[in-house]
XYZ file of C-alpha atoms in Angstrom:
432
model
C -16.446 -24.792 -2.610
C -19.526 -22.006 -1.463
C -18.696 -24.037 1.653
C -15.978 -22.538 1.608
C -16.158 -18.988 0.309
C -18.667 -18.437 3.125
C -16.707 -19.323 5.865
C -13.920 -17.209 4.304
C -15.884 -14.368 4.266
C -17.180 -14.447 7.940
C -14.243 -15.145 8.709
C -12.461 -11.526 7.000
C -15.904 -10.137 8.809
C -15.074 -11.679 11.894
C -11.561 -10.168 11.521
C -12.048 -6.899 10.405
C -15.016 -6.360 13.345
C -12.652 -7.358 15.437
C -9.631 -4.576 14.742
C -12.543 -2.251 13.959
C -13.445 -2.914 17.937
C -9.919 -2.331 18.975
C -8.644 0.750 17.033
C -12.405 2.441 18.280
C -11.792 1.128 22.232
C -8.297 2.507 22.054
C -8.254 5.718 20.669
C -12.391 7.030 21.520
C -13.067 4.601 24.645
C -9.994 4.875 26.737
C -9.854 8.437 25.624
C -13.335 10.060 26.005
C -15.862 9.921 28.355
C -18.724 8.384 28.627
C -21.722 10.506 26.936
C -19.434 12.887 25.994
C -19.748 14.781 21.845
C -16.366 13.381 21.077
C -17.071 9.839 22.271
C -20.959 9.951 19.472
C -18.766 11.167 17.045
C -16.107 8.436 17.349
C -18.955 5.678 17.533
C -20.464 7.247 14.605
C -17.269 7.109 12.838
C -16.910 4.229 13.906
C -19.719 1.914 12.185
C -19.659 4.777 8.774
C -16.160 4.658 7.357
C -15.799 1.084 7.556
C -19.590 0.896 5.564
C -18.530 3.810 3.385
C -15.383 1.214 2.633
C -17.475 -2.240 1.458
C -19.892 0.506 -0.508
C -16.468 1.682 -2.160
C -15.312 -1.739 -3.530
C -19.154 -2.546 -4.260
C -20.265 0.231 -6.223
C -16.750 -0.360 -8.747
C -18.755 -3.735 -9.282
C -22.060 -3.330 -9.594
C -23.272 -0.463 -12.012
C -23.651 1.962 -9.370
C -23.552 5.536 -10.948
C -19.885 6.619 -11.895
C -20.562 10.178 -9.611
C -21.996 7.950 -6.923
C -18.436 5.691 -6.531
C -16.274 8.626 -6.845
C -18.028 9.987 -3.647
C -17.870 7.113 -1.612
C -14.644 5.713 -3.159
C -13.043 8.612 -1.229
C -13.236 8.288 1.649
C -13.923 4.320 1.507
C -10.495 3.312 0.449
C -8.329 5.841 2.307
C -9.991 4.521 5.212
C -9.002 1.158 4.810
C -5.480 2.119 4.426
C -5.835 4.792 7.677
C -7.355 1.391 9.352
C -4.222 -0.349 8.751
C -1.785 1.933 10.232
C -3.590 3.135 12.653
C -4.076 -0.715 13.588
C -0.138 -0.389 13.270
C 0.809 2.552 15.189
C -1.141 0.911 18.286
C -0.287 -2.290 18.691
C 3.278 -0.844 19.017
C 2.194 1.430 21.544
C 0.696 -1.911 23.184
C 4.708 -1.950 24.384
C 4.844 1.432 24.879
C 1.800 1.689 27.198
C 3.224 -0.137 29.874
C 6.539 1.871 30.171
C 4.716 4.654 30.516
C 2.654 3.812 32.806
C 5.416 2.315 35.118
C 7.627 6.026 34.493
C 4.412 8.103 35.966
C 4.076 5.607 39.029
C 7.659 5.662 39.707
C 7.943 9.948 39.051
C 4.426 10.128 41.532
C 6.451 7.476 44.096
C 9.464 9.750 44.206
C 7.860 13.085 45.184
C 5.709 11.773 47.490
C 8.754 10.367 49.117
C 11.085 13.604 48.933
C 11.867 14.818 52.609
C 10.483 17.594 53.778
C 12.560 20.534 54.714
C 11.555 22.676 57.988
C 15.165 24.453 58.837
C 13.271 27.893 56.955
C 10.078 27.402 57.901
C 7.922 26.857 61.251
C 9.416 25.702 64.196
C 10.169 21.965 64.504
C 8.246 20.201 67.223
C 9.329 18.456 69.529
C 8.499 15.102 69.510
C 8.834 13.508 73.312
C 10.565 9.840 73.411
C 8.575 7.270 74.105
C 8.515 6.573 77.406
C 9.844 3.145 79.070
C 7.843 0.596 81.187
C 6.422 1.875 84.953
C 3.971 1.930 87.491
C 1.831 4.861 86.305
C 0.500 7.653 89.040
C -2.440 5.713 89.879
C -0.380 2.574 90.801
C -1.117 0.452 87.884
C 1.739 -0.652 85.963
C 1.648 1.416 82.337
C 1.961 -0.397 78.697
C 2.638 1.527 75.735
C 0.946 0.352 73.060
C 2.331 -1.760 70.977
C 3.431 -0.607 67.335
C 1.361 -0.619 64.458
C 2.574 -3.303 62.369
C -0.132 -3.715 59.738
C 1.309 -3.188 56.530
C 0.055 -0.468 54.549
C -2.462 -0.592 51.489
C -1.322 -1.056 47.811
C -1.344 0.810 45.675
C -4.261 2.519 43.819
C -4.145 3.192 40.125
C -4.035 6.875 39.190
C -7.478 7.299 36.846
C -6.326 10.825 35.082
C -2.470 8.783 35.590
C -4.260 5.531 33.143
C -6.299 8.420 31.051
C -3.139 10.702 30.198
C -1.545 7.211 29.519
C -4.266 6.325 26.669
C -4.547 10.097 25.481
C -0.422 9.792 24.761
C -0.113 6.723 22.915
C -3.704 7.100 21.541
C -2.325 10.404 19.980
C 0.441 8.815 18.745
C -0.858 6.275 17.082
C -3.154 9.107 15.932
C -0.304 10.994 14.395
C 1.959 8.393 13.118
C -0.773 5.736 12.072
C -3.040 9.408 9.421
C 0.806 10.910 8.540
C 2.064 7.630 7.258
C -1.611 7.473 4.886
C -1.229 11.455 4.689
C 1.952 11.395 2.868
C 1.555 7.870 0.558
C -1.047 9.758 -0.205
C 0.792 12.649 -1.816
C 3.317 9.802 -3.234
C 0.296 9.043 -5.378
C -1.058 12.527 -6.592
C 2.409 13.931 -7.155
C 2.585 11.942 -10.188
C 5.259 8.558 -10.706
C 8.995 9.429 -10.904
C 11.786 8.720 -13.458
C 13.428 5.435 -13.076
C 16.001 4.450 -15.694
C 18.580 0.664 -15.780
C 20.610 0.078 -18.210
C 19.809 -3.766 -19.907
C 22.496 -6.020 -21.917
C 20.183 -7.560 -24.417
C 21.562 -10.903 -26.301
C 21.635 -10.534 -30.149
C 20.813 -6.617 -30.136
C 22.363 -5.211 -32.736
C 24.931 -2.356 -32.259
C 22.491 0.483 -34.466
C 20.040 -0.133 -31.897
C 22.706 -0.091 -29.065
C 21.001 2.534 -26.221
C 17.623 2.181 -27.918
C 15.495 3.702 -24.484
C 11.880 1.856 -23.712
C 9.892 4.084 -21.989
C 7.858 1.515 -19.735
C 4.936 2.305 -17.707
C 1.935 -0.297 -16.065
C -0.474 0.041 -13.153
C -1.852 3.585 -13.397
C -4.823 2.335 -12.665
C -7.210 5.170 -14.251
C -10.916 4.987 -11.918
C -13.138 6.939 -9.831
C -10.092 8.744 -7.646
C -6.993 8.752 -9.891
C -8.220 10.295 -13.486
C -7.506 12.983 -16.307
C -5.294 15.127 -14.507
C -3.429 11.708 -13.335
C -3.114 10.500 -16.843
C -1.607 14.187 -17.581
C 0.975 13.914 -15.116
C 1.631 10.650 -16.219
C 1.826 11.381 -19.971
C 4.260 14.446 -19.841
C 6.787 12.362 -16.785
C 7.005 9.622 -20.333
C 7.713 12.333 -22.700
C 10.257 14.184 -20.876
C 12.628 11.163 -21.154
C 12.128 11.359 -24.883
C 12.263 7.587 -24.984
C 12.309 5.973 -28.563
C 8.812 3.428 -27.389
C 6.639 3.716 -25.247
C 5.671 0.615 -23.637
C 1.868 0.754 -21.861
C 1.632 -2.983 -19.353
C -1.400 -3.569 -17.854
C -3.437 -2.316 -15.771
C -4.768 1.279 -17.104
C -8.094 1.305 -16.580
C -10.837 0.419 -13.204
C -13.656 1.001 -15.231
C -15.696 0.998 -18.385
C -14.458 3.048 -21.645
C -18.033 5.049 -21.051
C -16.890 6.319 -17.089
C -13.483 6.314 -18.042
C -12.856 7.044 -21.721
C -12.291 11.067 -21.303
C -9.747 9.878 -18.037
C -7.172 8.561 -20.932
C -7.707 10.787 -23.563
C -4.344 12.235 -22.751
C -2.750 9.178 -24.139
C -2.687 10.708 -27.162
C -0.376 12.746 -26.206
C 2.580 10.050 -26.001
C 5.917 10.798 -28.015
C 7.977 8.258 -28.950
C 9.923 7.272 -32.557
C 8.182 4.011 -32.935
C 5.414 4.659 -31.716
C 3.529 3.669 -28.316
C 2.184 -0.008 -27.714
C -0.558 -1.516 -25.289
C -0.725 -4.849 -23.537
C -4.041 -6.082 -21.165
C -3.702 -6.452 -17.584
C -5.989 -8.362 -15.219
C -8.202 -5.657 -14.210
C -8.965 -4.360 -18.359
C -10.152 -8.244 -18.175
C -12.903 -6.482 -15.007
C -13.783 -3.123 -17.256
C -14.616 -4.873 -20.983
C -11.127 -5.682 -22.581
C -12.246 -5.551 -25.961
C -13.840 -1.735 -25.532
C -10.500 -0.792 -24.189
C -8.631 -2.577 -26.619
C -10.333 -0.656 -28.775
C -10.439 2.479 -27.177
C -6.665 3.098 -27.259
C -6.191 1.765 -30.454
C -8.177 5.201 -31.630
C -5.804 6.975 -29.110
C -2.871 5.862 -31.147
C -1.476 3.198 -29.088
C -0.307 0.023 -30.679
C -2.357 -3.353 -28.559
C -0.287 -6.634 -29.023
C -3.231 -9.159 -28.570
C -0.151 -12.310 -28.803
C 1.563 -10.691 -31.250
C 4.493 -9.392 -32.353
C 6.455 -6.674 -34.304
C 10.425 -5.934 -35.357
C 11.335 -3.022 -34.206
C 15.208 -1.357 -34.793
C 16.831 -4.821 -34.712
C 14.814 -6.533 -32.025
C 11.499 -8.250 -31.733
C 8.827 -6.753 -29.908
C 5.753 -9.544 -28.078
C 3.135 -8.773 -25.664
C 0.792 -11.576 -24.607
C -2.278 -11.114 -22.899
C -2.968 -11.619 -19.183
C -3.923 -14.492 -17.693
C -6.968 -12.816 -16.311
C -8.144 -13.413 -20.459
C -8.204 -16.874 -19.965
C -11.904 -16.588 -18.474
C -12.465 -15.013 -21.495
C -11.022 -17.361 -24.144
C -8.735 -14.412 -24.665
C -5.426 -15.470 -22.156
C -1.395 -15.593 -22.987
C -0.309 -17.669 -26.201
C 3.224 -17.542 -26.740
C 3.154 -19.709 -29.252
C 1.527 -17.422 -31.615
C 3.156 -14.457 -30.176
C 6.506 -15.693 -29.867
C 6.846 -19.722 -31.661
C 8.174 -18.729 -35.382
C 10.259 -16.264 -35.174
C 14.082 -16.587 -35.081
C 15.969 -16.721 -31.382
C 19.224 -15.451 -32.974
C 17.298 -11.917 -32.716
C 17.100 -9.928 -29.312
C 13.515 -9.642 -28.278
C 11.601 -8.152 -25.201
C 8.084 -9.800 -23.947
C 5.902 -7.364 -22.740
C 3.562 -9.713 -20.020
C 1.309 -7.746 -17.159
C 2.426 -10.169 -14.512
C 5.893 -11.497 -13.757
C 4.000 -15.091 -13.259
C 5.114 -15.794 -16.680
C 8.374 -15.815 -16.930
C 8.664 -19.470 -17.054
C 6.747 -19.429 -20.625
C 9.230 -16.467 -21.762
C 12.583 -18.384 -20.442
C 10.740 -21.384 -23.040
C 10.329 -19.658 -25.727
C 13.933 -17.134 -25.564
C 12.610 -14.228 -25.156
C 15.410 -11.967 -23.566
C 13.434 -9.418 -21.532
C 10.433 -9.641 -20.696
C 9.376 -6.319 -18.732
C 5.476 -6.975 -16.518
C 3.998 -4.849 -13.744
C 0.782 -6.414 -11.811
C 2.633 -5.766 -8.020
C 2.414 -2.483 -7.756
C 5.583 -3.783 -4.661
C 3.610 -4.224 -2.558
C 1.620 -0.868 -2.455
C 1.424 -0.748 1.328
C 4.067 -2.181 3.631
C 4.279 -5.162 4.513
C 1.826 -5.698 1.376
C 5.054 -6.307 -0.142
C 5.320 -9.809 2.046
C 2.348 -10.810 1.045
C 2.732 -10.084 -2.903
C 6.801 -11.915 -2.616
C 4.006 -15.351 -1.745
C 2.119 -14.884 -5.351
C 4.909 -12.951 -7.650
C 8.473 -14.234 -8.853
C 9.481 -10.740 -8.484
C 7.786 -8.476 -6.539
C 9.621 -5.249 -8.291
C 13.005 -4.727 -10.192
C 15.753 -6.472 -12.191
C 16.055 -10.282 -11.804
C 17.542 -12.854 -13.646
C 16.145 -16.019 -14.436
C 19.055 -17.602 -16.644
C 19.060 -16.946 -20.139
C 16.121 -13.979 -19.130
C 15.725 -11.145 -17.536
C 12.885 -9.362 -15.785
C 11.869 -6.402 -15.194
C 8.893 -5.277 -12.388
C 7.791 -1.554 -12.633
C 6.089 -0.437 -9.556
C 3.391 1.029 -11.625
C 2.165 5.023 -11.668
C -0.447 4.536 -9.525
C -2.224 2.777 -7.380
C -5.726 0.568 -6.645
C -7.912 0.784 -3.718
C -6.333 3.539 -1.655
C -4.907 6.000 -3.463
C -1.735 5.288 -1.144
C 1.739 3.910 -1.092
C 3.944 3.228 1.615
C 7.415 1.592 1.138
C 6.598 1.260 -2.467
C 7.263 4.486 -4.559
C 4.987 4.493 -7.405
C 7.669 4.957 -11.326
C 8.337 5.091 -14.207
C 11.466 3.176 -16.523
C 13.324 4.444 -18.778
C 14.840 0.914 -19.794
C 18.250 1.444 -22.348
C 18.857 -1.651 -24.073
C 23.052 -2.215 -24.580
C 24.553 -3.896 -27.057
C 27.141 -6.745 -26.430
C 28.858 -5.643 -29.725
C 28.734 -2.020 -28.233
């Protein structure tokens, strides 16, 4: 097992080194002169930025002081996203590069082959016609030289043209890659948008028709997203005037000591039937027991493999599967085993992979997060390999599943193709 881990680590490092080398060559090596200031600065950045990325990941797991984590996080995580989209843009540029070179070569050739108009300029020079072979004036026989039949030399690539193509393609790739990251960062820092769906829930009485659950997951408070981000999330939720708030895991990336103040605005959540919380996998990286106690102090109700009756339906919550390593994993029998299956039920479970258990226990609706919708395209393709549903609504037998993309971001504070959201789930009674 250790050997496999080492081999995988070496392969990943080799891949990252190769990608950095490729990006440096296309953006710096091909576009700057040897010894120039631009090349020196670019080369230093090519070594420093990946080190900051490694430092950002390592510091969050090694007890480094939180202010140091914050210093490393912004450049380290942002470079990871920038590297992805710079590489993708440069790979697209590889297809454009030969087309642009061919276009410029044809244009230059057309200019060289254009006829010269001498009608309005200097007088034309009379070129004598070739003389027929004949006797020379000295009595010898004159022979005209044979025409030059040697093939023309092949065209030599113009260095200035190569440099122009390298700079044009590299500049366009940099603009596209960094622009994508900039827009994705703005989308996260702006705060989540509100989505609304209606779910018809079997067994829901008419009296509960229209009950609204404001669901939020994956806020990911940490060295980048802090108190201001929590405030944006809380304001967005309260603006919907929900009947109940469900915080479905991955609230934090860090300890209560470091992030307790960042979570404090959660105390301002407003809902007639209260706010509920279940753990996500990241809580178990950050001290799940301490966070469960802390959110309880903020007025949220943790559902640790537990169930409560709410306005005509059962609301249940299970711990995340990551808790199994601590003996605190999901326990569906405890949360759902003895309930009346004739009643409507809603289950809060961080990861959608537990949908099979929800089906087995007759759950009407499962609310999950975890996937971030892939967060960074084409990450959704990878997320599809590990999750039954990456984002949105799907049905599994008689059980319905809704997966939120989440309200924050893990690692790079960037989202591309997977905008952050909170979702207002309105329950509909079949009797209405």
